[in-house]
Structures are given as structure tokens and as C-alpha cells.
PDB file of C-alpha atoms in Angstrom:
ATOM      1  CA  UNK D   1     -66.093 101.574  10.773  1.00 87.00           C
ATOM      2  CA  UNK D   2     -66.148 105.181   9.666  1.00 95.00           C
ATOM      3  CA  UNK D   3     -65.169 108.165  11.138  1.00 95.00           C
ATOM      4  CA  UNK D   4     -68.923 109.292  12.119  1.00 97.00           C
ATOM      5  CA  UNK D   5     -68.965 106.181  14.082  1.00 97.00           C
ATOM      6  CA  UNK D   6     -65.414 105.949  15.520  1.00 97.00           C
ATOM      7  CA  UNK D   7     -66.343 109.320  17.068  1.00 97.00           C
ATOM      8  CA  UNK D   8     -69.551 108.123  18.427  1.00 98.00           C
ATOM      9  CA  UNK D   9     -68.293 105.210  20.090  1.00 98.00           C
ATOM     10  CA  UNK D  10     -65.271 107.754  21.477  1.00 98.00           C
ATOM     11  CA  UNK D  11     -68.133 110.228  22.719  1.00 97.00           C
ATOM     12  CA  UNK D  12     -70.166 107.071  24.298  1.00 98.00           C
ATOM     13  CA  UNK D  13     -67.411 105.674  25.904  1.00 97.00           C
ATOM     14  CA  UNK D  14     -65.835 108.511  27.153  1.00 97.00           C
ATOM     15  CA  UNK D  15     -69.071 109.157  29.455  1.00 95.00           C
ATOM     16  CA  UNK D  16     -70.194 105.855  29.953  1.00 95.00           C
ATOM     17  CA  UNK D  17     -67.209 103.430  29.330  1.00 95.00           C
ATOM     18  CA  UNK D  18     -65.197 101.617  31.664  1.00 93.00           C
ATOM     19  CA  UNK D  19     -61.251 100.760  30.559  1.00 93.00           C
ATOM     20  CA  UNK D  20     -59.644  98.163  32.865  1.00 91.00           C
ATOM     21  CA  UNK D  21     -57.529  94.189  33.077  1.00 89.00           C
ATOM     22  CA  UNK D  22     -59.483  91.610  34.001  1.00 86.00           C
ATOM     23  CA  UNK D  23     -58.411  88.141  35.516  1.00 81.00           C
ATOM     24  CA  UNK D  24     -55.641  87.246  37.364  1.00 78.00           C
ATOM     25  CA  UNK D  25     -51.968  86.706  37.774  1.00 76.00           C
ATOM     26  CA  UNK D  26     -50.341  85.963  33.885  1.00 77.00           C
ATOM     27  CA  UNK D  27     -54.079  85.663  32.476  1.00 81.00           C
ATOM     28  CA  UNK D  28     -54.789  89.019  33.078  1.00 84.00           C
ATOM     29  CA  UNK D  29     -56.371  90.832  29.912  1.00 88.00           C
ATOM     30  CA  UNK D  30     -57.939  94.092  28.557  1.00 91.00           C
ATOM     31  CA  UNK D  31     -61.512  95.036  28.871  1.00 93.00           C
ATOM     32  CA  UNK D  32     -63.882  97.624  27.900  1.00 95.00           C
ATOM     33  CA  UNK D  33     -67.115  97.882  29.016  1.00 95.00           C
ATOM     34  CA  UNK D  34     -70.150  99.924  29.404  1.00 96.00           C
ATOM     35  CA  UNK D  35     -73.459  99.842  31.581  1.00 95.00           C
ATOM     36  CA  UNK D  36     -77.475 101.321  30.308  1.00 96.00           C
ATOM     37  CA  UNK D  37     -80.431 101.633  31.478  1.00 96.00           C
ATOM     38  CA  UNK D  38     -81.569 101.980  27.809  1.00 96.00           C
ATOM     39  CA  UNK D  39     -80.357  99.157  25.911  1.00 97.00           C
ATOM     40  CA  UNK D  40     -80.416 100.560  21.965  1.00 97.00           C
ATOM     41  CA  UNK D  41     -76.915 102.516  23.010  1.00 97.00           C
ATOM     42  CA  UNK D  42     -75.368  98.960  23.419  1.00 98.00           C
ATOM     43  CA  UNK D  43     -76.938  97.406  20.313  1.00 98.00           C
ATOM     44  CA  UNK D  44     -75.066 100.417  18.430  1.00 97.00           C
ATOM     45  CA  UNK D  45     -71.964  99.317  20.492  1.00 96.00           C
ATOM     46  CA  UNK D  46     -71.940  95.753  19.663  1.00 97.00           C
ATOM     47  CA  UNK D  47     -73.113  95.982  16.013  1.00 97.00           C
ATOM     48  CA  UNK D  48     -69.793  98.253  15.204  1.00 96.00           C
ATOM     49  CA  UNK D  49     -67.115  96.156  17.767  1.00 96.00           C
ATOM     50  CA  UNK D  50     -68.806  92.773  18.525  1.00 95.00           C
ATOM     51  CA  UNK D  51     -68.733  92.271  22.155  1.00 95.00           C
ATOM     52  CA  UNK D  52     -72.079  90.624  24.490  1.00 96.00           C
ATOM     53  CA  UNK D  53     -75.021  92.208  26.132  1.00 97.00           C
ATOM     54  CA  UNK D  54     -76.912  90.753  28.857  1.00 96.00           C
ATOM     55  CA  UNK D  55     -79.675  92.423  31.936  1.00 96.00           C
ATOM     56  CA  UNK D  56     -78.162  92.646  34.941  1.00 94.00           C
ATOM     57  CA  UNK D  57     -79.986  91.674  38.247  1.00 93.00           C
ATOM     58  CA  UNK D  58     -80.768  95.008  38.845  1.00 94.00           C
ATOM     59  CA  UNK D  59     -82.014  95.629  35.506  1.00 95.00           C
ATOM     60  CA  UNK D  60     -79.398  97.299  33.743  1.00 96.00           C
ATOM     61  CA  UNK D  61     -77.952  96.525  30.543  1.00 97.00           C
ATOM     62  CA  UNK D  62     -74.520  95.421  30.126  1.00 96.00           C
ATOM     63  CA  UNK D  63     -72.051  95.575  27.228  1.00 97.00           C
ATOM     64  CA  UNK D  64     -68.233  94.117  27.612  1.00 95.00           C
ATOM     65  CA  UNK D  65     -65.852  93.397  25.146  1.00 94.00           C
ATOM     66  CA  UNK D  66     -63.521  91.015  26.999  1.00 85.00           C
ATOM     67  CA  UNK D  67     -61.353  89.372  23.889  1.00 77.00           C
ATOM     68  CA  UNK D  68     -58.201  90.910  25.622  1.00 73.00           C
ATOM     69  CA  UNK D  69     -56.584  91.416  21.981  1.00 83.00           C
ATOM     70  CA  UNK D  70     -59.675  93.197  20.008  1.00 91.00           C
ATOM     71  CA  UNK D  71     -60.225  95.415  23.541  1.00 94.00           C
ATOM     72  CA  UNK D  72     -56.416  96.288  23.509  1.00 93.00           C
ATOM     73  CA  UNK D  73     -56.164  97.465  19.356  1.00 94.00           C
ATOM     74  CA  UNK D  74     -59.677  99.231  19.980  1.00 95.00           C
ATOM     75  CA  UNK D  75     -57.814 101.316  22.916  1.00 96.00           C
ATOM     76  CA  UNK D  76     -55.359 102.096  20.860  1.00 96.00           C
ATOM     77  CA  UNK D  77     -57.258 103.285  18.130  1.00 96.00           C
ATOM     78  CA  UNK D  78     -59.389 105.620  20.654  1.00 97.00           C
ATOM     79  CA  UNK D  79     -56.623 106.875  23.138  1.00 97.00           C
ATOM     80  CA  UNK D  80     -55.902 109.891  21.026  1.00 97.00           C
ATOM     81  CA  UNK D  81     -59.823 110.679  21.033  1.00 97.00           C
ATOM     82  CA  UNK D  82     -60.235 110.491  24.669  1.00 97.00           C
ATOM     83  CA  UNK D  83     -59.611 113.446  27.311  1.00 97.00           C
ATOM     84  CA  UNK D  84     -56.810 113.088  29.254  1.00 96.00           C
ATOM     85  CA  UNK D  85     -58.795 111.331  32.103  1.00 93.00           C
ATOM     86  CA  UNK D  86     -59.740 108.527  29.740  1.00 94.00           C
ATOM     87  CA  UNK D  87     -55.995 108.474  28.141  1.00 95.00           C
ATOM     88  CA  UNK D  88     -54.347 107.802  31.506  1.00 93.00           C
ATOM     89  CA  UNK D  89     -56.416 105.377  32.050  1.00 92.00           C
ATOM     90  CA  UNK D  90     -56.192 103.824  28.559  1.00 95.00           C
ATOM     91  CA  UNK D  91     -52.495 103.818  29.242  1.00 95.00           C
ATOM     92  CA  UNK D  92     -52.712 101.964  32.471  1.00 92.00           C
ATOM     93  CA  UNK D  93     -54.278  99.025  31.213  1.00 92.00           C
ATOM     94  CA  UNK D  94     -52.260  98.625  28.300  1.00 92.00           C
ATOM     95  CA  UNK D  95     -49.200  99.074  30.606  1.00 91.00           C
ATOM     96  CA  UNK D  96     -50.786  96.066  32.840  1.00 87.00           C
ATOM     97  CA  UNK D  97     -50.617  98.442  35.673  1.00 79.00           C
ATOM     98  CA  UNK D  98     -54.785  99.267  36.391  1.00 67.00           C
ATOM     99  CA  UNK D  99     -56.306  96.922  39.048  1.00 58.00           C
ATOM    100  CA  UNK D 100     -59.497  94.908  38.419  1.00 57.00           C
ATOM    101  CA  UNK D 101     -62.586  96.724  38.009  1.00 57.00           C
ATOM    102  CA  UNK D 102     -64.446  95.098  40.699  1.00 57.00           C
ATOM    103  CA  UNK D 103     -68.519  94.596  39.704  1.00 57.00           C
ATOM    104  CA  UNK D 104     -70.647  97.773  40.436  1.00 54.00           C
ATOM    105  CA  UNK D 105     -67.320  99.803  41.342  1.00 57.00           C
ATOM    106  CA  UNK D 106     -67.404 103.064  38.976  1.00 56.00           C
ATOM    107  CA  UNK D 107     -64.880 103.553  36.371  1.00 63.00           C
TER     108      UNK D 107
END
């Protein structure tokens, strides 16, 4: 990924991202994910990290990257790009202390 990208996925997920654990008990796991009415913003998304799309009942488009391991390096590598906001919450997950992001609660 270069730079130019690394900072657009930063800018995009900085406004539009979601950073939380997901599961339960000792199979909890890192998350990232993001929600669009337009779906093109999310094809960008998963052509540079991988993750899966799909249309949500309501007709939104949804993009998660759930492989606890890949979401946990790719906080990491943005934490220092994020505002402060974002970087406490960044460090919450990877500390295992952020609760589940329950569906349609905002980020």
C-alpha cells in the first residue's frame, strides 16, 4: 500500500470507521468496520485491506474486516494517523478493554 493510500484509508476511517472486539468471553477479537450509502468508498476499502461487503436490510453498504489478527496490525499501523478520539479508541481494543459494538450503535 503506499502512502497516498495509507492516508486515505486513515482520512476514511477516521470519519466513517468503527474500531471495536467482537465475540465473546476468550474468543473475543479486533474489528474494523465501516458503513455507506455509496458503495465505491468500500470497494476502495476492500481492494487495499481485503475484508467483505454486503447491503444491509436497510440498504446500506457494509464493509468489516473481522480477521482479528490483520484488523489488530492494521490499527497499529494507523493509530499514529488518527486524532486522539480515534487513538483512544484504537488503544482500547487492542488493550481488550472496548465493549462490543452492538449492530446500528454509532462508533
Amino acid at each position: 500500500m503506499t502512502d497516498h493510500d495509507l492516508g486515505w484509508v486513515a482520512g476514511f476511517l477516521e470519519g466513517e470507521g468503527c474500531f471495536y472486539l467482537n465475540g465473546s468471553g476468550a474468543h473475543r477479537y479486533c474489528a474494523i468496520s465501516a458503513t455507506q450509502k455509496q458503495k465505491d468508498p468500500l470497494n476502495r476499502l476492500q481492494s487495499l485491506l481485503g475484508g467483505n461487503i454486503y447491503q444491509t436490510t436497510r440498504g446500506l453498504w457494509h464493509w468489516g474486516l473481522t480477521k482479528g489478527i490483520r484488523a489488530e496490525e492494521l490499527m497499529g499501523i494507523l493509530r499514529p494517523l488518527m486524532s486522539p478520539r480515534r487513538q483512544e479508541q484504537i488503544d482500547l481494543v487492542l488493550a481488550g478493554k472496548s465493549v462490543r459494538r452492538r449492530q446500528g450503535a454509532p462508533c
